[in-house]
């Protein structure tokens, strides 16, 4: 416990200077989001903050003063918030005060909390309250992506909740466009509002590709014409998983040149895949799901019509990490790091005013605990550390190298005092490695390379990079294990077991055969990902 506390304070310290964006707006260049005036890459590393439920107020203002929440967001390292909103808040309820909104729902407990923590909010209209939150975030150096989550304010999302697709009970296309227009217009002079995403998780029985093209093109044009500074984020079908249809027929949005971004979502349960994680070997599932993500959304970052891809939701139950989510997360972090995508984790809120009829329920996927006072799960927070980094910079003149990332711990491989350690990812060693069969992993700008010692011994640094022990290959389908073959043809793998020491070892490779229900001890200790970087 004590050790964890120290880690926590170090993290807070390392995050204290929020990034300074001197010259918003943002724009795009090939697959990257950039600062429009300097062309420097800006990587969005965001947290979702729900504000689209019945009360129409960003969650948590009954628990902590706004300024404290905003500080906590930036101290956790997030440079942006994906703030959700409901269309009707602007088209139907814009004049409702926060007090009226909560009274209407019988939320006297929340009203008391708000009057204790943020009393000035009670007399704001719900729309003014949104602006007050955005301005506080802006003062804290946190950018905002406004996400149209639903039309009717309520918990999202299911196939038949009336908010899933154009033509559903609450989803009138014209009212939706009106909402986009009002919001885009409202923040014309608020530079920290950098993007709007058009509609969260389109879904349900009415989904139709030709209708998607029609309305997405209208929605994007509406936002852009009203507020040309904004990035416009396009959402896919089937809960934001799928853009395959764009391969045949790209969007016609040439007026939005350099403003278009796509968004996709992933959870362990996306597309009903939970069981895959539990019933098939990790390496196989991880490979097939990574391919699935790439085929349905990742491809957008390549080819002729390439654009940035924003993973605007992913996350796990941090209160009790189940096996499927633990495996999913390790695999997915590998993908996020390797692709160096922009992202937003679900979610900030540790609790809700009202969700599915319950008063004050906990959000176990929340970064903050139910009292909004501290980080819910320090290990999870730590695991995000590497993906906060900008690994690739399109303007960099530096040569490429690899970071050796250990997703299950969120650590990076780092040489210290001639020993090979797993440390936090604020510093990491730079490695050179040619993919393919049996090549050395060289420490950049040195004569040294990694060399296998023997089972259960620390991995060594050697100047003999031609010997057997210095040859490594990525084994298994998902390339999550780095192995050395000895003279007898036996593989040993890099391994880091945090219970043992901070030193990386070599040990017999576990679960290499992709054996179903691998029963060896925790194979996640051997998962390493080579992450390409040039900054
Ligand atoms: C809010 O009040 C103003 C002034 O009374 C009115 O013009 C406007 O239509 C109202 N907006 C909504 C969404 O009810
Ligand atoms: C809100 O407005 C009411 C009526 O105008 C006033 O009595 C009350 O003091 C105000 N509350 C706050 C917290 O400003
Ligand atoms: C999609 O909508 C178009 C235009 O309304 C219609 O012609 C087409 O049949 C629909 N496709 C499906 C699969 O429902
Ligand atoms: C692997 O384990 C899971 C969960 O215990 C079980 O459902 C599945 O049938 C097992 N698979 C095989 C091939 O034994
Ligand atoms: C939240 O606060 C209450 C009252 O102070 C306390 O009893 C509870 O343990 C706290 N919960 C967490 C998760 O810190
Ligand atoms: C890369 O080199 C070019 C040309 O020498 C220079 O203009 C540019 O500033 C350099 N970029 C960086 C990020 O140092
Ligand atoms: C290879 O096998 C031989 C014969 O069993 C054994 O003596 C030797 O130690 C083995 N080498 C390694 C690296 O395990
Ligand atoms: C470390 O030890 C704890 C407690 O014994 C255990 O739950 C955990 O799985 C171990 N971690 C690894 C990576 O083996």
PDB file of C-alpha atoms in Angstrom, residues 2-103:
ATOM      1  CA  UNK A   2       2.719   2.402   1.002  1.00  0.00           C
ATOM      2  CA  UNK A   3       4.626   1.714  -2.164  1.00  0.00           C
ATOM      3  CA  UNK A   4       1.543   2.410  -4.235  1.00  0.00           C
ATOM      4  CA  UNK A   5       1.050   5.720  -2.490  1.00  0.00           C
ATOM      5  CA  UNK A   6       4.566   6.776  -3.392  1.00  0.00           C
ATOM      6  CA  UNK A   7       3.915   5.857  -7.010  1.00  0.00           C
ATOM      7  CA  UNK A   8       0.720   7.881  -6.910  1.00  0.00           C
ATOM      8  CA  UNK A   9       2.446  11.023  -5.678  1.00  0.00           C
ATOM      9  CA  UNK A  10       5.207  10.654  -8.230  1.00  0.00           C
ATOM     10  CA  UNK A  11       2.588  10.463 -10.942  1.00  0.00           C
ATOM     11  CA  UNK A  12       0.873  13.573  -9.665  1.00  0.00           C
ATOM     12  CA  UNK A  13       4.205  15.391  -9.619  1.00  0.00           C
ATOM     13  CA  UNK A  14       5.132  14.351 -13.097  1.00  0.00           C
ATOM     14  CA  UNK A  15       1.826  15.600 -14.424  1.00  0.00           C
ATOM     15  CA  UNK A  16       1.763  19.014 -12.796  1.00  0.00           C
ATOM     16  CA  UNK A  17       2.525  21.127 -15.842  1.00  0.00           C
ATOM     17  CA  UNK A  18      -0.449  20.957 -18.164  1.00  0.00           C
ATOM     18  CA  UNK A  19       0.491  21.112 -21.830  1.00  0.00           C
ATOM     19  CA  UNK A  20       0.238  24.609 -23.217  1.00  0.00           C
ATOM     20  CA  UNK A  21      -1.606  24.945 -26.466  1.00  0.00           C
ATOM     21  CA  UNK A  22      -0.616  28.331 -27.683  1.00  0.00           C
ATOM     22  CA  UNK A  23      -2.333  28.176 -30.964  1.00  0.00           C
ATOM     23  CA  UNK A  24      -5.481  26.160 -31.254  1.00  0.00           C
ATOM     24  CA  UNK A  25      -7.436  25.341 -33.458  1.00  0.00           C
ATOM     25  CA  UNK A  26      -6.488  21.839 -34.362  1.00  0.00           C
ATOM     26  CA  UNK A  27      -6.349  20.429 -37.822  1.00  0.00           C
ATOM     27  CA  UNK A  28      -5.272  17.166 -39.440  1.00  0.00           C
ATOM     28  CA  UNK A  29      -2.349  16.103 -41.567  1.00  0.00           C
ATOM     29  CA  UNK A  30      -2.520  12.611 -43.025  1.00  0.00           C
ATOM     30  CA  UNK A  31      -3.375  10.363 -40.051  1.00  0.00           C
ATOM     31  CA  UNK A  32      -2.380  12.862 -37.371  1.00  0.00           C
ATOM     32  CA  UNK A  33      -4.117  15.598 -35.448  1.00  0.00           C
ATOM     33  CA  UNK A  34      -1.941  18.689 -35.518  1.00  0.00           C
ATOM     34  CA  UNK A  35      -1.848  22.219 -34.245  1.00  0.00           C
ATOM     35  CA  UNK A  36      -3.043  24.201 -37.237  1.00  0.00           C
ATOM     36  CA  UNK A  37      -0.512  27.006 -37.026  1.00  0.00           C
ATOM     37  CA  UNK A  38       2.673  25.201 -35.994  1.00  0.00           C
ATOM     38  CA  UNK A  39       1.824  21.814 -37.612  1.00  0.00           C
ATOM     39  CA  UNK A  40       3.117  20.118 -34.461  1.00  0.00           C
ATOM     40  CA  UNK A  41       1.320  16.918 -33.613  1.00  0.00           C
ATOM     41  CA  UNK A  42      -1.210  17.116 -30.761  1.00  0.00           C
ATOM     42  CA  UNK A  43      -2.152  13.736 -29.319  1.00  0.00           C
ATOM     43  CA  UNK A  44      -5.564  13.679 -27.671  1.00  0.00           C
ATOM     44  CA  UNK A  45      -5.421  11.651 -24.467  1.00  0.00           C
ATOM     45  CA  UNK A  46      -8.838  12.172 -22.991  1.00  0.00           C
ATOM     46  CA  UNK A  47     -11.285  10.974 -20.400  1.00  0.00           C
ATOM     47  CA  UNK A  48     -15.031  10.738 -20.986  1.00  0.00           C
ATOM     48  CA  UNK A  49     -17.162  12.837 -18.675  1.00  0.00           C
ATOM     49  CA  UNK A  50     -20.849  12.038 -18.827  1.00  0.00           C
ATOM     50  CA  UNK A  51     -23.317  14.927 -18.960  1.00  0.00           C
ATOM     51  CA  UNK A  52     -26.042  13.445 -21.143  1.00  0.00           C
ATOM     52  CA  UNK A  53     -28.193  11.678 -18.555  1.00  0.00           C
ATOM     53  CA  UNK A  54     -31.610  12.947 -17.370  1.00  0.00           C
ATOM     54  CA  UNK A  55     -30.287  15.790 -15.170  1.00  0.00           C
ATOM     55  CA  UNK A  56     -28.199  17.160 -18.109  1.00  0.00           C
ATOM     56  CA  UNK A  57     -25.358  18.257 -15.864  1.00  0.00           C
ATOM     57  CA  UNK A  58     -21.774  16.933 -15.899  1.00  0.00           C
ATOM     58  CA  UNK A  59     -21.682  14.262 -13.183  1.00  0.00           C
ATOM     59  CA  UNK A  60     -20.037  14.787  -9.816  1.00  0.00           C
ATOM     60  CA  UNK A  61     -20.840  18.432  -9.099  1.00  0.00           C
ATOM     61  CA  UNK A  62     -22.717  17.158  -6.050  1.00  0.00           C
ATOM     62  CA  UNK A  63     -19.521  15.509  -4.764  1.00  0.00           C
ATOM     63  CA  UNK A  64     -16.658  17.943  -5.321  1.00  0.00           C
ATOM     64  CA  UNK A  65     -16.119  21.570  -6.330  1.00  0.00           C
ATOM     65  CA  UNK A  66     -15.711  21.917 -10.087  1.00  0.00           C
ATOM     66  CA  UNK A  67     -12.227  23.424  -9.795  1.00  0.00           C
ATOM     67  CA  UNK A  68     -11.066  20.393  -7.843  1.00  0.00           C
ATOM     68  CA  UNK A  69     -12.462  17.971 -10.432  1.00  0.00           C
ATOM     69  CA  UNK A  70     -10.828  19.907 -13.257  1.00  0.00           C
ATOM     70  CA  UNK A  71      -7.470  19.871 -11.450  1.00  0.00           C
ATOM     71  CA  UNK A  72      -7.801  16.174 -10.837  1.00  0.00           C
ATOM     72  CA  UNK A  73      -8.368  15.592 -14.552  1.00  0.00           C
ATOM     73  CA  UNK A  74      -5.190  17.372 -15.549  1.00  0.00           C
ATOM     74  CA  UNK A  75      -3.201  15.868 -12.690  1.00  0.00           C
ATOM     75  CA  UNK A  76      -4.125  12.405 -13.959  1.00  0.00           C
ATOM     76  CA  UNK A  77      -2.423  13.410 -17.205  1.00  0.00           C
ATOM     77  CA  UNK A  78      -5.440  13.895 -19.454  1.00  0.00           C
ATOM     78  CA  UNK A  79      -5.139  16.776 -21.880  1.00  0.00           C
ATOM     79  CA  UNK A  80      -8.748  16.610 -22.924  1.00  0.00           C
ATOM     80  CA  UNK A  81     -12.272  15.669 -21.887  1.00  0.00           C
ATOM     81  CA  UNK A  82     -14.843  14.087 -24.148  1.00  0.00           C
ATOM     82  CA  UNK A  83     -17.898  15.761 -22.675  1.00  0.00           C
ATOM     83  CA  UNK A  84     -21.185  14.122 -23.615  1.00  0.00           C
ATOM     84  CA  UNK A  85     -24.418  16.013 -24.260  1.00  0.00           C
ATOM     85  CA  UNK A  86     -28.002  15.332 -25.263  1.00  0.00           C
ATOM     86  CA  UNK A  87     -29.662  17.049 -28.225  1.00  0.00           C
ATOM     87  CA  UNK A  88     -32.829  17.950 -26.307  1.00  0.00           C
ATOM     88  CA  UNK A  89     -30.835  19.900 -23.763  1.00  0.00           C
ATOM     89  CA  UNK A  90     -30.384  22.529 -26.450  1.00  0.00           C
ATOM     90  CA  UNK A  91     -33.513  22.080 -28.523  1.00  0.00           C
ATOM     91  CA  UNK A  92     -36.072  21.616 -25.707  1.00  0.00           C
ATOM     92  CA  UNK A  93     -34.687  22.222 -22.225  1.00  0.00           C
ATOM     93  CA  UNK A  94     -32.248  25.064 -22.729  1.00  0.00           C
ATOM     94  CA  UNK A  95     -33.993  27.355 -20.247  1.00  0.00           C
ATOM     95  CA  UNK A  96     -34.327  24.811 -17.468  1.00  0.00           C
ATOM     96  CA  UNK A  97     -32.195  25.695 -14.464  1.00  0.00           C
ATOM     97  CA  UNK A  98     -30.087  23.044 -12.822  1.00  0.00           C
ATOM     98  CA  UNK A  99     -32.291  23.288  -9.716  1.00  0.00           C
ATOM     99  CA  UNK A 100     -35.423  22.779 -11.808  1.00  0.00           C
ATOM    100  CA  UNK A 101     -33.871  19.896 -13.674  1.00  0.00           C
ATOM    101  CA  UNK A 102     -33.010  18.076 -10.441  1.00  0.00           C
ATOM    102  CA  UNK A 103     -36.305  18.921  -8.708  1.00  0.00           C
TER     103      UNK A 103
END
